[in-house]
Amino acid sequence: MKRVNFVSAALAAMVLTAAPALAADVQPGDYAWVGDGRTLAIAYVQNQRADSFRATDSSAVPASKLNANVLILRAVHYRELAGQKFAFHAIAPMGKFSTARIGGADQPVKNGFGDLTLGVTWFPMVSAEPTGTTFGISGFVTAPTGTYEPGHVSVATGGWSFTPQLGMVQGLGHGFFLDAATEANIYRDFTKDGTAISQDTTYQAQAYLRYQWDETTAFSLGYTEKSGGDLFVNGASAGQKTEFKQVRLLASKFVNPTTQVQLMLGKDTEVKGGFKNEPLAQIRFTKVF
């Protein structure tokens, strides 16, 4: 029988952030070129529920629970400059935690705004053909602008990070597409209220098989995996990392020519050093300008 390290789990709670992958998370069609001058206004509404906290060896910490609601606002503007295609991103999350419990102990929370992320994507390859390839290279910078305090559960992380990302949309023909992305989230060490926080680089890979039912409706099956991200507090391991595997089901529909609604259900199949979502539910609204 595995022994749960309750000391590490309690220390993890001091700096736990329950935000989803905000900057780098890719969903079907995100790496498609929308057109010069177009702007997307996007709102993600998420509910995260978890009945277990997993230690870094995957063992369950008893009497742990999470219930959180997260709103993410995102704007994307597409522009051709000097003959090259670019997309510019701004992402602002916010969250509210109704329950955050680890090992039977309720954790203090900091509800409110998360960290602002700005990014840019360059598209060296764009194709609208049924079997064409669209490829993008992105960089995201996240600034510590959110509501953060060591020892509290929050959406904000408290520090700077940089996320380089590669993404693509590959047409497979007959209405099928492969959407895929890979990235690394690089964190900068920081000190807050006398507490030194450092975190190893997190790596993520995402892939979706998308079927375009018609011009307005699509269905997707996806998989995302994160590894690394070991967290350290004052030089000691906090027993927390950003390591998980998750499957996703998605359906999207343009309800009118400029408004899309997307529904997503996600389920963690494996988690190390964090809460195990069961399930993650999200609705996304997109307005095209």
mmCIF file of C-alpha atoms in Angstrom, residues 76-187:
data_model
loop_
_atom_site.group_PDB
_atom_site.id
_atom_site.type_symbol
_atom_site.label_atom_id
_atom_site.label_comp_id
_atom_site.label_asym_id
_atom_site.label_seq_id
_atom_site.Cartn_x
_atom_site.Cartn_y
_atom_site.Cartn_z
ATOM 1 C CA VAL A 76 -7.852 37.459 -30.774
ATOM 2 C CA HIS A 77 -7.128 39.851 -33.648
ATOM 3 C CA TYR A 78 -5.884 38.627 -37.040
ATOM 4 C CA ARG A 79 -3.727 40.894 -39.180
ATOM 5 C CA GLU A 80 -1.472 40.697 -42.232
ATOM 6 C CA LEU A 81 1.706 42.750 -41.811
ATOM 7 C CA ALA A 82 4.470 43.016 -44.460
ATOM 8 C CA GLY A 83 2.969 40.067 -46.280
ATOM 9 C CA GLN A 84 2.940 37.837 -43.173
ATOM 10 C CA LYS A 85 -0.072 36.585 -41.227
ATOM 11 C CA PHE A 86 -0.309 37.166 -37.456
ATOM 12 C CA ALA A 87 -2.798 36.761 -34.601
ATOM 13 C CA PHE A 88 -2.588 38.844 -31.410
ATOM 14 C CA HIS A 89 -4.028 37.491 -28.147
ATOM 15 C CA ALA A 90 -5.163 38.897 -24.793
ATOM 16 C CA ILE A 91 -6.452 36.547 -22.061
ATOM 17 C CA ALA A 92 -7.932 37.512 -18.667
ATOM 18 C CA PRO A 93 -9.215 34.804 -16.256
ATOM 19 C CA MET A 94 -11.141 35.105 -13.020
ATOM 20 C CA GLY A 95 -12.370 32.489 -10.585
ATOM 21 C CA LYS A 96 -14.411 31.703 -7.501
ATOM 22 C CA PHE A 97 -13.818 28.702 -5.209
ATOM 23 C CA SER A 98 -16.779 27.450 -3.175
ATOM 24 C CA THR A 99 -14.837 24.441 -1.809
ATOM 25 C CA ALA A 100 -11.093 23.813 -1.538
ATOM 26 C CA ARG A 101 -10.218 21.010 0.876
ATOM 27 C CA ILE A 102 -7.113 18.836 1.192
ATOM 28 C CA GLY A 103 -6.809 16.028 3.747
ATOM 29 C CA GLY A 104 -9.939 17.213 5.546
ATOM 30 C CA ALA A 105 -8.602 20.771 6.021
ATOM 31 C CA ASP A 106 -10.408 23.629 4.288
ATOM 32 C CA GLN A 107 -7.912 25.868 2.524
ATOM 33 C CA PRO A 108 -8.058 29.678 2.471
ATOM 34 C CA VAL A 109 -8.981 31.008 -0.962
ATOM 35 C CA LYS A 110 -8.379 34.167 -2.953
ATOM 36 C CA ASN A 111 -11.277 34.708 -5.322
ATOM 37 C CA GLY A 112 -10.951 37.245 -8.100
ATOM 38 C CA PHE A 113 -8.832 37.958 -11.141
ATOM 39 C CA GLY A 114 -6.115 35.725 -12.491
ATOM 40 C CA ASP A 115 -2.991 36.782 -14.384
ATOM 41 C CA LEU A 116 -3.145 38.688 -17.685
ATOM 42 C CA THR A 117 -1.634 36.879 -20.677
ATOM 43 C CA LEU A 118 -0.604 38.537 -23.951
ATOM 44 C CA GLY A 119 0.542 36.606 -26.997
ATOM 45 C CA VAL A 120 1.222 36.584 -30.716
ATOM 46 C CA THR A 121 1.020 33.845 -33.379
ATOM 47 C CA TRP A 122 2.846 33.872 -36.713
ATOM 48 C CA PHE A 123 1.391 31.733 -39.502
ATOM 49 C CA PRO A 124 4.185 30.748 -41.942
ATOM 50 C CA MET A 125 1.823 28.259 -43.616
ATOM 51 C CA VAL A 126 -1.916 28.693 -44.272
ATOM 52 C CA SER A 127 -4.237 26.532 -46.372
ATOM 53 C CA ALA A 128 -8.012 26.314 -46.716
ATOM 54 C CA GLU A 129 -7.855 23.165 -48.848
ATOM 55 C CA PRO A 130 -9.650 20.015 -47.546
ATOM 56 C CA THR A 131 -6.271 18.288 -47.081
ATOM 57 C CA GLY A 132 -4.196 21.440 -46.547
ATOM 58 C CA THR A 133 -1.975 22.387 -43.602
ATOM 59 C CA THR A 134 -2.088 25.516 -41.468
ATOM 60 C CA PHE A 135 0.879 25.924 -39.111
ATOM 61 C CA GLY A 136 1.496 28.561 -36.440
ATOM 62 C CA ILE A 137 4.277 29.552 -34.044
ATOM 63 C CA SER A 138 3.151 31.333 -30.870
ATOM 64 C CA GLY A 139 4.591 33.009 -27.815
ATOM 65 C CA PHE A 140 2.604 33.931 -24.697
ATOM 66 C CA VAL A 141 3.767 36.074 -21.764
ATOM 67 C CA THR A 142 1.830 35.920 -18.488
ATOM 68 C CA ALA A 143 2.250 38.779 -15.996
ATOM 69 C CA PRO A 144 1.498 38.485 -12.236
ATOM 70 C CA THR A 145 -1.466 40.879 -12.284
ATOM 71 C CA GLY A 146 -3.975 38.673 -10.484
ATOM 72 C CA THR A 147 -5.219 38.281 -6.927
ATOM 73 C CA TYR A 148 -2.542 36.136 -5.300
ATOM 74 C CA GLU A 149 -1.324 35.408 -1.786
ATOM 75 C CA PRO A 150 0.924 32.539 -0.624
ATOM 76 C CA GLY A 151 -1.033 30.015 1.401
ATOM 77 C CA HIS A 152 -4.255 30.598 -0.548
ATOM 78 C CA VAL A 153 -5.960 28.758 -3.387
ATOM 79 C CA SER A 154 -6.348 31.121 -6.352
ATOM 80 C CA VAL A 155 -6.521 31.389 -10.129
ATOM 81 C CA ALA A 156 -3.461 33.666 -10.114
ATOM 82 C CA THR A 157 0.048 32.168 -9.972
ATOM 83 C CA GLY A 158 1.983 35.125 -8.512
ATOM 84 C CA GLY A 159 4.865 35.066 -11.028
ATOM 85 C CA TRP A 160 5.894 35.683 -14.620
ATOM 86 C CA SER A 161 5.881 32.897 -17.213
ATOM 87 C CA PHE A 162 6.611 32.468 -20.927
ATOM 88 C CA THR A 163 4.952 29.853 -23.133
ATOM 89 C CA PRO A 164 6.295 29.076 -26.631
ATOM 90 C CA GLN A 165 3.860 26.971 -28.616
ATOM 91 C CA LEU A 166 3.622 25.206 -31.986
ATOM 92 C CA GLY A 167 0.184 24.476 -33.428
ATOM 93 C CA MET A 168 -1.342 23.144 -36.594
ATOM 94 C CA VAL A 169 -4.567 22.265 -38.391
ATOM 95 C CA GLN A 170 -4.202 19.376 -40.835
ATOM 96 C CA GLY A 171 -7.032 18.593 -43.238
ATOM 97 C CA LEU A 172 -7.586 14.852 -43.632
ATOM 98 C CA GLY A 173 -10.335 15.009 -46.236
ATOM 99 C CA HIS A 174 -14.013 14.006 -46.104
ATOM 100 C CA GLY A 175 -14.700 16.585 -43.372
ATOM 101 C CA PHE A 176 -12.040 15.350 -40.935
ATOM 102 C CA PHE A 177 -9.280 17.518 -39.408
ATOM 103 C CA LEU A 178 -6.428 16.991 -36.981
ATOM 104 C CA ASP A 179 -5.839 19.889 -34.551
ATOM 105 C CA ALA A 180 -2.608 19.573 -32.563
ATOM 106 C CA ALA A 181 -0.285 21.702 -30.429
ATOM 107 C CA THR A 182 2.726 21.354 -28.177
ATOM 108 C CA GLU A 183 4.251 23.875 -25.788
ATOM 109 C CA ALA A 184 6.494 24.518 -22.799
ATOM 110 C CA ASN A 185 5.512 26.794 -19.912
ATOM 111 C CA ILE A 186 8.644 28.391 -18.431
ATOM 112 C CA TYR A 187 8.237 29.969 -14.984
#
